[in-house]
Amino acid sequence: MKSDIEIAQENKKEHISKVAEKLGIPEDDLELYGKYKAKISEDHLKKISSNKKGKLVLVTAINPTPAGEGKTTTSIGLADALSLKGEKVALALREPSLGPCFGIKGGAAGGGFAQVVPMEDLNLHFTGDFHAITSANNLLAALLDNHIQQGNELGIDPRNVVWKRCEDMNDRALRNIVIGLGAKADGMVREDHFVISVASEIMAIFCLAEDINDLKTRLGKIIVAYNFNGDPVTADDLNATGAMSALLVDAIKPNIIQTLEHTPAIIHGGPFANIAHGCNSVRATKAALSLADIVVTEAGFGADLGAEKFFDIKCRKAGLTPDAVVLVATIRALKYNGGIPKDELSAENLDALSKGIVNLEKHIENLHKYKVPVVVTLNSFASDTDAEINFVKAFCEEKGAEFALSKVFADGGKGGAELADKLLYTLNNKKSEFTPLYPDDMPLDKKIETVAKEIYGADGISFSPAAKRSLDKLVSLGMNNLPVCMAKTQYSLSDNAKLLGRPSGFTINVREVYPSAGAGFVVAVLGDIMTMPGLPKKPAAYGIDVDENGRITGLF
């Protein structure tokens, strides 16, 4: 089989105006970025805002493993399968970060014959949204340090600056730095930090803002530091809001591209789910719901992270009601959770499968807590046996979930026919009674504890002394009613990446708690999770190149 990038480059794409027509978007309401990508104009977003809304389907997964799960691939293939069945469907996905593209994971355009194109554009610079977010973040950092240098009228305590610079790249050397070295004119010497752009609060704000006015209001609330009296200093206090908004005014318009089978894909925003809230923009999702009868969206990593944040942050904040959830798993990943090494996953092993399926079991139980119908789909591999597939099918049905096999990687939309049929049956016969996990008025520490116990399966939580002090500070600042965004490893239900399957008897360790006041949530950092990843010993970047004709190779 050809590589993903070869399949994508050989695909005959339709002009983006023709793709947009399928959703009723006229060419005059597109802002074109070449022939195959565009932004949807503000005028059109206003026109469709009162349209009848389609049904919302979330695609999530079990905890990721080196064996692969294929959540984005499944989302794309499912949308294509629904389109083949005559449904008016739209994808609503996140934009990829450059960090994983050049690191371990690769891009996020799907795979095989279930991809969005142009995949090189999407995985690299796309329409410049992430560059705009990075620039806005670093403008705020520059204005902050300039204010301190120019007399510090606000009395900012340089020891209590909480705003970090960002870069959309995995660069561990920037996690902890010292700035202001040199002459007096070069600024005040202080410790500083970088996060990856997808962990910036501006990315979260960008993805939760309803429009430009909401964006400006949220940006203005960002807490950048505390003064010598311990009071918060905001972006508004620094007169930074207008200039930051100017950098983002084009970026906040949702982007539209297409799948290999020309299904419309609205792709916008992209916070990570392990260190941020893991969902594409509210604007893109709401636009898709106003344009299509069924919207297929996804949330990052496993359901313990992405789905929890989709439900408890995005749906809560945006007033969204999901109609169904598709939970992606693979036989190989379940056997890996059962203790089988990666190089032995192709052999039939029902014993390992029965041990590892407890990870899937926990995710099914968690999703049912939100009272949304669940369809489990197995992303098919050639090594899967009938006995293994039938074992998983019987298990899922016993747990109250529908089951379907997906072959979209190899067969595109046709390979998703069984999944599409099962989803349509679910949408037509099962009613969602969506309910968030916890109420707004629950105290912050209890919200953190509730997610830890109910979703992760922890026995309890422990707060570091610094985290306790931060919680007390946030309560005094009136933030007790905000939802929580848990920053945790994606590889385990616990905060220890090595605990596979369905861990028990563990405690969640809360290392740090800080406000994302503009985004409207509180971040709890668990275990040793980092907000600036590093590159592996052999980064994917080593295999990426471009030939004399400008054709990119090695991207996946």
XYZ file of C-alpha atoms in Angstrom:
556
model
C 0.000 0.000 0.000
C 1.222 3.495 -0.806
C 2.187 5.923 1.949
C -0.351 8.406 3.256
C 1.329 11.334 1.555
C 1.504 9.471 -1.776
C -2.216 8.671 -1.598
C -2.998 12.297 -0.737
C -0.802 13.750 -3.497
C -2.307 11.455 -6.160
C -5.862 12.383 -5.166
C -7.805 14.531 -7.625
C -9.138 17.333 -5.484
C -12.206 19.403 -6.265
C -12.015 23.194 -6.212
C -12.929 24.276 -2.699
C -15.852 26.347 -3.997
C -17.439 23.139 -5.368
C -16.926 21.389 -2.009
C -18.455 24.338 -0.153
C -21.511 24.229 -2.440
C -22.448 20.894 -0.844
C -23.076 22.833 2.383
C -24.794 25.725 0.629
C -21.867 28.120 0.935
C -21.636 30.390 -2.148
C -18.201 31.210 -3.535
C -18.654 34.890 -2.633
C -18.765 33.856 1.037
C -15.408 32.084 0.835
C -12.041 33.725 1.406
C -9.805 31.620 -0.827
C -6.302 30.450 0.079
C -5.502 28.988 -3.329
C -7.749 26.413 -5.012
C -8.213 23.873 -2.246
C -8.604 25.711 1.049
C -10.616 28.693 2.199
C -12.043 30.508 5.183
C -15.777 30.984 5.674
C -16.615 34.681 5.774
C -18.072 36.440 8.800
C -21.068 37.463 6.685
C -21.928 33.844 5.955
C -21.470 32.796 9.585
C -24.033 35.437 10.558
C -26.436 34.338 7.799
C -26.494 30.700 8.911
C -26.576 31.282 12.674
C -30.361 30.834 12.859
C -30.435 27.683 10.695
C -31.861 24.466 12.087
C -29.051 22.569 13.780
C -27.832 19.126 12.735
C -26.961 16.195 14.984
C -23.593 16.199 16.725
C -21.461 13.041 16.855
C -18.257 12.904 18.903
C -15.503 10.461 17.921
C -13.187 9.516 20.775
C -10.940 6.556 21.617
C -9.347 4.335 24.209
C -5.974 5.441 25.616
C -3.419 5.756 22.798
C -0.743 3.072 22.444
C 2.258 2.538 20.131
C -0.014 0.106 18.240
C -2.184 2.980 16.996
C -5.924 3.621 17.244
C -6.870 5.778 14.239
C -9.379 8.194 15.735
C -9.000 10.918 13.105
C -8.906 8.310 10.330
C -12.161 6.875 11.662
C -13.777 10.328 11.891
C -12.928 11.085 8.265
C -13.945 7.650 6.978
C -17.220 7.817 8.897
C -18.065 11.179 7.348
C -17.312 9.802 3.891
C -19.459 6.729 4.608
C -22.382 8.895 5.709
C -21.990 11.011 2.582
C -22.109 7.869 0.415
C -25.418 7.038 2.084
C -26.833 10.368 0.983
C -26.503 12.227 4.271
C -25.624 15.924 4.309
C -22.562 15.668 6.526
C -19.661 17.847 7.613
C -16.479 17.114 9.516
C -15.383 19.478 12.287
C -11.779 18.716 13.236
C -8.728 20.299 14.859
C -5.725 21.698 13.033
C -2.455 19.790 13.553
C 0.462 21.160 15.553
C 3.953 21.239 14.066
C 5.346 19.634 17.231
C 4.002 16.112 16.565
C 4.542 16.483 12.794
C 8.293 16.673 13.366
C 8.326 14.569 16.540
C 6.839 11.081 17.042
C 3.153 11.117 16.163
C 3.237 12.742 12.740
C 0.412 14.863 11.367
C -3.324 14.772 11.953
C -4.874 14.498 8.507
C -6.055 10.902 8.897
C -4.477 7.970 7.094
C -4.724 5.572 4.186
C -7.853 6.235 2.142
C -9.500 8.256 4.903
C -7.674 11.580 4.800
C -8.331 15.289 4.481
C -6.474 17.145 1.748
C -4.314 19.001 0.971
C -2.576 17.097 3.763
C 0.798 18.855 3.409
C -0.823 22.278 3.787
C -2.918 21.170 6.747
C -0.003 19.563 8.588
C 2.368 22.469 8.015
C 1.406 26.159 7.798
C -2.215 25.755 6.567
C -3.892 29.206 6.668
C -1.559 30.633 9.315
C -3.927 30.316 12.297
C -1.312 28.836 14.635
C 1.230 31.478 13.645
C -1.313 34.167 14.508
C -1.988 32.560 17.896
C 1.735 32.244 18.612
C 2.292 35.899 17.639
C -0.556 37.115 19.851
C 0.786 35.105 22.780
C 4.293 36.466 22.382
C 3.097 40.031 21.808
C 1.475 39.862 25.231
C 4.733 38.529 26.716
C 6.712 41.341 25.075
C 4.299 44.019 26.315
C 4.487 42.562 29.807
C 8.274 42.686 29.999
C 8.335 46.094 28.332
C 5.955 47.425 30.984
C 8.274 46.219 33.741
C 11.267 47.777 31.941
C 9.538 51.118 31.340
C 8.862 51.915 34.992
C 6.416 49.190 36.053
C 3.476 51.500 36.728
C 1.267 48.510 37.627
C 3.702 47.292 40.282
C 4.106 43.861 38.682
C 6.113 41.490 40.845
C 8.753 39.991 38.477
C 8.852 36.930 40.766
C 5.164 36.367 40.143
C 4.856 36.546 36.364
C 2.680 33.646 35.175
C 2.368 34.351 31.443
C 4.667 32.160 29.340
C 5.979 32.568 25.834
C 5.098 29.899 23.260
C 6.292 28.190 20.106
C 4.551 25.566 17.957
C 7.420 23.114 18.157
C 8.667 20.435 20.546
C 11.685 22.144 22.133
C 12.541 20.961 25.644
C 15.424 23.439 25.989
C 12.887 26.275 26.210
C 10.898 24.854 29.144
C 12.875 26.881 31.683
C 14.944 29.868 30.588
C 16.401 33.129 31.900
C 15.645 36.378 30.065
C 16.958 39.925 30.371
C 20.644 38.997 30.417
C 23.064 41.646 29.176
C 22.904 45.375 29.741
C 20.336 47.265 31.819
C 18.528 48.248 28.616
C 17.988 44.589 27.767
C 15.300 44.143 30.411
C 14.979 42.821 33.932
C 16.611 39.461 34.553
C 14.054 36.846 35.518
C 13.186 33.224 35.014
C 10.775 32.571 32.143
C 9.219 29.583 30.368
C 7.874 28.434 27.014
C 4.861 26.238 26.351
C 3.938 24.704 23.003
C 1.458 26.952 21.174
C -1.363 24.437 21.464
C -1.100 24.755 25.263
C -1.338 28.560 25.210
C -4.413 30.050 26.848
C -4.876 32.032 23.645
C -5.421 28.749 21.786
C -8.101 27.816 24.332
C -9.724 31.262 24.057
C -9.564 31.068 20.256
C -11.429 27.746 20.346
C -14.109 28.834 22.841
C -14.852 32.358 21.571
C -18.215 32.861 19.850
C -17.155 35.914 17.786
C -14.650 38.774 17.691
C -16.297 40.626 20.582
C -16.274 37.515 22.771
C -12.652 36.918 21.743
C -11.659 40.437 22.840
C -13.486 40.097 26.154
C -11.757 36.783 26.876
C -8.312 38.025 25.836
C -8.675 41.006 28.140
C -9.286 38.716 31.139
C -6.011 36.794 30.745
C -4.037 36.948 34.000
C -0.397 37.604 33.116
C 1.097 38.286 36.549
C 0.378 39.442 40.091
C 1.456 42.742 41.586
C 3.352 43.238 44.826
C 0.041 43.232 46.715
C -0.864 39.822 45.240
C -3.597 41.196 42.967
C -3.919 39.867 39.394
C -2.692 41.897 36.422
C -4.534 41.260 33.152
C -3.991 41.772 29.434
C -6.512 44.627 29.625
C -4.368 46.263 32.320
C -1.431 46.157 29.882
C -3.534 47.662 27.045
C -2.673 44.553 25.012
C -6.153 43.357 24.028
C -6.711 45.402 20.879
C -3.391 44.547 19.258
C -3.740 40.856 20.113
C -7.220 40.823 18.593
C -5.894 42.449 15.427
C -3.472 39.553 15.005
C -6.353 37.075 15.321
C -9.100 38.812 13.311
C -8.630 36.642 10.214
C -7.577 33.510 12.086
C -10.902 33.196 13.938
C -12.766 32.522 10.675
C -13.199 28.730 10.289
C -11.303 26.940 7.505
C -12.856 24.559 4.985
C -11.080 21.821 3.011
C -12.149 18.335 1.817
C -11.642 14.619 2.310
C -10.221 12.359 -0.384
C -13.872 11.721 -1.328
C -14.708 15.453 -1.345
C -16.732 15.544 1.877
C -16.551 19.070 3.388
C -14.217 19.370 6.380
C -14.313 22.464 8.607
C -10.993 22.482 10.439
C -10.181 25.143 12.996
C -8.124 25.452 16.169
C -6.191 22.695 17.834
C -5.421 22.587 21.565
C -3.798 19.366 22.770
C -6.040 17.251 24.992
C -3.363 16.131 27.447
C -2.239 19.673 28.399
C -5.172 21.754 27.110
C -8.870 21.186 26.373
C -8.473 19.148 23.198
C -11.351 20.338 20.974
C -11.671 22.248 17.717
C -13.239 25.695 17.821
C -16.796 26.344 18.954
C -17.192 28.571 15.869
C -16.323 25.698 13.531
C -18.593 23.222 15.309
C -21.539 25.613 15.388
C -21.008 26.562 11.737
C -20.973 22.872 10.785
C -24.167 22.251 12.792
C -25.847 25.105 10.911
C -24.721 23.760 7.535
C -25.148 19.972 7.780
C -27.619 17.387 9.070
C -24.880 15.358 10.776
C -21.593 16.731 12.121
C -18.733 14.377 12.920
C -16.232 15.904 15.311
C -13.480 14.523 17.525
C -11.624 15.272 20.726
C -7.956 14.533 21.310
C -6.361 11.410 22.769
C -8.471 8.995 24.840
C -11.964 9.545 26.194
C -10.528 10.160 29.692
C -9.032 13.392 28.335
C -10.607 14.609 25.088
C -14.157 13.392 25.605
C -14.252 14.511 29.244
C -13.130 18.014 28.253
C -15.445 18.081 25.229
C -18.378 17.353 27.548
C -17.382 19.229 30.702
C -15.769 22.295 29.117
C -16.759 22.778 25.467
C -20.371 21.554 25.600
C -20.950 23.246 28.957
C -19.534 26.580 27.757
C -21.047 26.553 24.260
C -24.429 25.028 25.060
C -23.825 22.019 22.783
C -25.711 18.735 23.153
C -23.989 15.702 21.588
C -26.338 13.102 20.105
C -23.970 10.100 20.038
C -20.387 9.039 20.722
C -18.231 6.755 18.585
C -15.501 5.091 20.669
C -12.547 3.841 18.604
C -10.405 0.872 19.591
C -8.185 -1.688 17.894
C -7.533 -5.346 18.656
C -3.821 -4.573 18.695
C -4.164 -1.744 21.217
C -6.338 -3.865 23.506
C -3.768 -6.671 23.452
C -1.052 -4.104 24.193
C -3.083 -3.041 27.228
C -3.154 -6.741 28.130
C 0.630 -6.780 28.436
C 1.724 -7.978 24.985
C 4.854 -6.357 23.449
C 4.408 -4.343 20.270
C 6.242 -6.883 18.105
C 3.876 -9.717 19.164
C 0.534 -8.005 18.566
C -0.193 -9.650 15.205
C -0.657 -13.133 16.672
C -4.110 -14.141 17.929
C -4.176 -13.919 21.717
C -7.603 -14.033 23.336
C -6.080 -14.177 26.815
C -4.256 -10.843 26.335
C -7.371 -9.407 24.700
C -9.516 -10.343 27.695
C -6.984 -8.699 30.023
C -6.613 -5.531 27.971
C -10.279 -5.012 27.155
C -10.777 -3.570 30.641
C -9.415 -0.298 29.244
C -12.252 -0.224 26.729
C -14.676 -1.232 29.459
C -13.745 1.775 31.597
C -14.177 4.188 28.678
C -17.625 2.762 27.881
C -18.631 3.167 31.531
C -17.316 6.744 31.570
C -19.200 7.769 28.445
C -22.425 6.300 29.798
C -22.060 8.616 32.791
C -22.755 11.501 30.419
C -25.980 9.783 29.258
C -25.039 9.806 25.565
C -25.507 6.703 23.346
C -22.236 4.897 22.553
C -21.124 3.050 19.419
C -17.824 1.158 19.714
C -15.921 0.672 16.474
C -12.899 -1.526 15.876
C -10.446 0.043 13.458
C -9.620 -3.054 11.423
C -6.138 -4.522 10.892
C -5.289 -7.441 8.601
C -3.988 -9.425 11.592
C -7.347 -9.296 13.431
C -9.009 -12.720 13.649
C -12.725 -13.539 13.641
C -12.439 -14.938 17.157
C -10.920 -11.684 18.435
C -13.475 -9.497 16.653
C -16.398 -11.587 17.908
C -15.010 -11.441 21.458
C -14.938 -7.615 21.393
C -18.361 -7.403 19.733
C -19.982 -9.582 22.403
C -18.221 -7.643 25.165
C -19.421 -4.245 23.886
C -23.009 -5.356 23.430
C -22.999 -6.827 26.940
C -21.854 -3.394 28.218
C -24.751 -1.612 26.505
C -22.850 -0.218 23.508
C -23.507 -0.740 19.815
C -20.651 -2.310 17.829
C -19.327 -1.933 14.275
C -16.207 -2.877 12.361
C -14.444 -0.089 10.454
C -12.231 -0.618 7.396
C -11.890 3.000 6.328
C -8.073 3.051 6.309
C -7.978 0.532 3.468
C -11.321 1.205 1.775
C -12.279 4.823 2.537
C -15.988 5.612 2.835
C -17.051 2.160 1.610
C -15.112 0.633 4.485
C -17.171 2.683 6.938
C -20.581 1.462 5.758
C -21.175 -0.798 8.774
C -20.196 1.968 11.192
C -22.362 4.524 9.377
C -25.371 2.166 9.507
C -24.894 1.551 13.220
C -24.523 5.259 13.910
C -27.639 6.144 11.907
C -29.564 3.464 13.790
C -28.344 4.970 17.070
C -29.216 8.541 16.076
C -32.700 7.484 14.994
C -33.527 5.139 17.869
C -31.621 6.240 20.951
C -32.094 9.590 22.654
C -29.224 11.526 24.171
C -29.885 12.893 27.647
C -26.504 14.609 27.876
C -25.511 15.699 31.362
C -22.074 17.066 32.424
C -20.186 15.148 35.082
C -20.355 17.843 37.769
C -22.351 21.038 38.443
C -20.877 24.523 38.117
C -21.242 25.279 41.808
C -19.177 22.305 42.983
C -15.929 23.558 44.653
C -12.808 23.405 42.479
C -11.047 20.773 44.572
C -14.155 18.579 44.454
C -14.371 18.960 40.664
C -10.773 17.769 40.351
C -11.515 14.898 42.731
C -14.693 13.970 40.843
C -12.883 13.669 37.505
C -10.050 11.728 39.158
C -12.368 9.233 40.817
C -15.202 8.943 38.301
C -13.247 9.115 35.031
C -9.749 7.897 35.915
C -10.801 5.418 38.604
C -8.491 6.863 41.277
C -8.923 6.154 44.963
C -8.277 9.804 45.752
C -6.153 12.869 45.052
C -3.240 14.620 46.706
C -2.392 18.305 46.259
C 1.136 19.679 46.472
C 1.498 22.594 48.918
C 1.825 24.979 45.950
C -1.351 23.576 44.367
C -3.251 24.043 47.638
C -2.127 27.666 47.878
C -3.149 28.265 44.272
C -6.593 26.749 44.874
C -7.153 29.034 47.836
C -6.081 32.023 45.718
C -8.449 31.078 42.872
C -11.359 30.704 45.267
C -10.613 34.168 46.695
C -10.610 35.548 43.117
C -14.128 34.197 42.520
C -13.182 31.326 40.203
C -14.792 28.524 42.183
C -17.583 28.052 39.605
C -15.270 27.403 36.648
C -14.816 23.925 35.129
C -11.460 22.164 35.432
C -9.070 21.221 32.642
C -6.907 18.275 33.712
C -3.371 18.192 32.280
C -2.458 14.498 32.390
C -0.569 11.835 30.471
C -2.590 10.422 27.600
C -1.123 6.933 27.871
C -2.888 5.801 31.026
C -6.145 6.356 32.864
C -3.916 7.288 35.804
C -1.257 10.022 35.958
C 1.453 7.369 35.500
C 2.028 6.563 31.822
C 3.238 3.036 32.645
C -0.039 1.890 34.226
C -1.933 0.319 31.325
C -5.299 -1.410 31.185
C -7.621 -0.323 33.968
C -5.416 0.714 36.906
C -6.752 0.622 40.454
C -5.517 1.552 43.900
C -3.759 4.714 42.762
C -3.811 8.358 43.835
C -3.833 11.298 41.405
C -1.087 13.793 42.258
C -1.972 17.438 41.556
C 1.323 19.270 41.100
C 0.096 22.694 40.028
C -3.157 24.606 39.611
C -3.488 27.808 37.614
C -6.277 29.904 36.076
C -7.117 30.306 32.407
C -9.379 33.219 33.238
C -10.002 34.224 29.634
C -10.770 30.692 28.523
C -12.997 30.282 31.556
C -11.496 27.219 33.226
C -8.897 26.215 35.793
C -5.982 23.961 34.788
C -4.845 21.186 37.142
C -1.423 19.769 36.242
C -1.160 16.099 37.225
C 1.955 13.996 37.757
C 4.943 14.835 35.563
C 3.071 16.014 32.441
C 4.935 18.761 30.544
C 3.399 21.724 28.689
C 6.416 21.871 26.359
C 7.140 18.436 24.842
C 10.568 17.329 23.624
C 11.680 15.591 20.447
C 12.557 11.865 20.418
C 16.037 10.540 19.649
C 15.048 10.057 15.989
C 12.436 12.720 15.192
C 10.055 12.325 12.256
C 11.752 15.468 10.894
C 14.710 13.289 9.811
C 12.509 11.642 7.163
C 10.874 14.776 5.726
C 12.253 16.370 2.577
C 11.259 18.284 -0.560
C 12.367 17.508 -4.133
C 13.428 19.833 -6.944
C 9.792 20.275 -7.988
C 8.704 21.394 -4.524
C 7.009 18.069 -3.770
C 7.141 17.234 -0.064
C 8.019 13.683 0.966
C 8.138 11.793 4.259
C 5.267 13.640 5.944
C 2.709 11.343 7.552
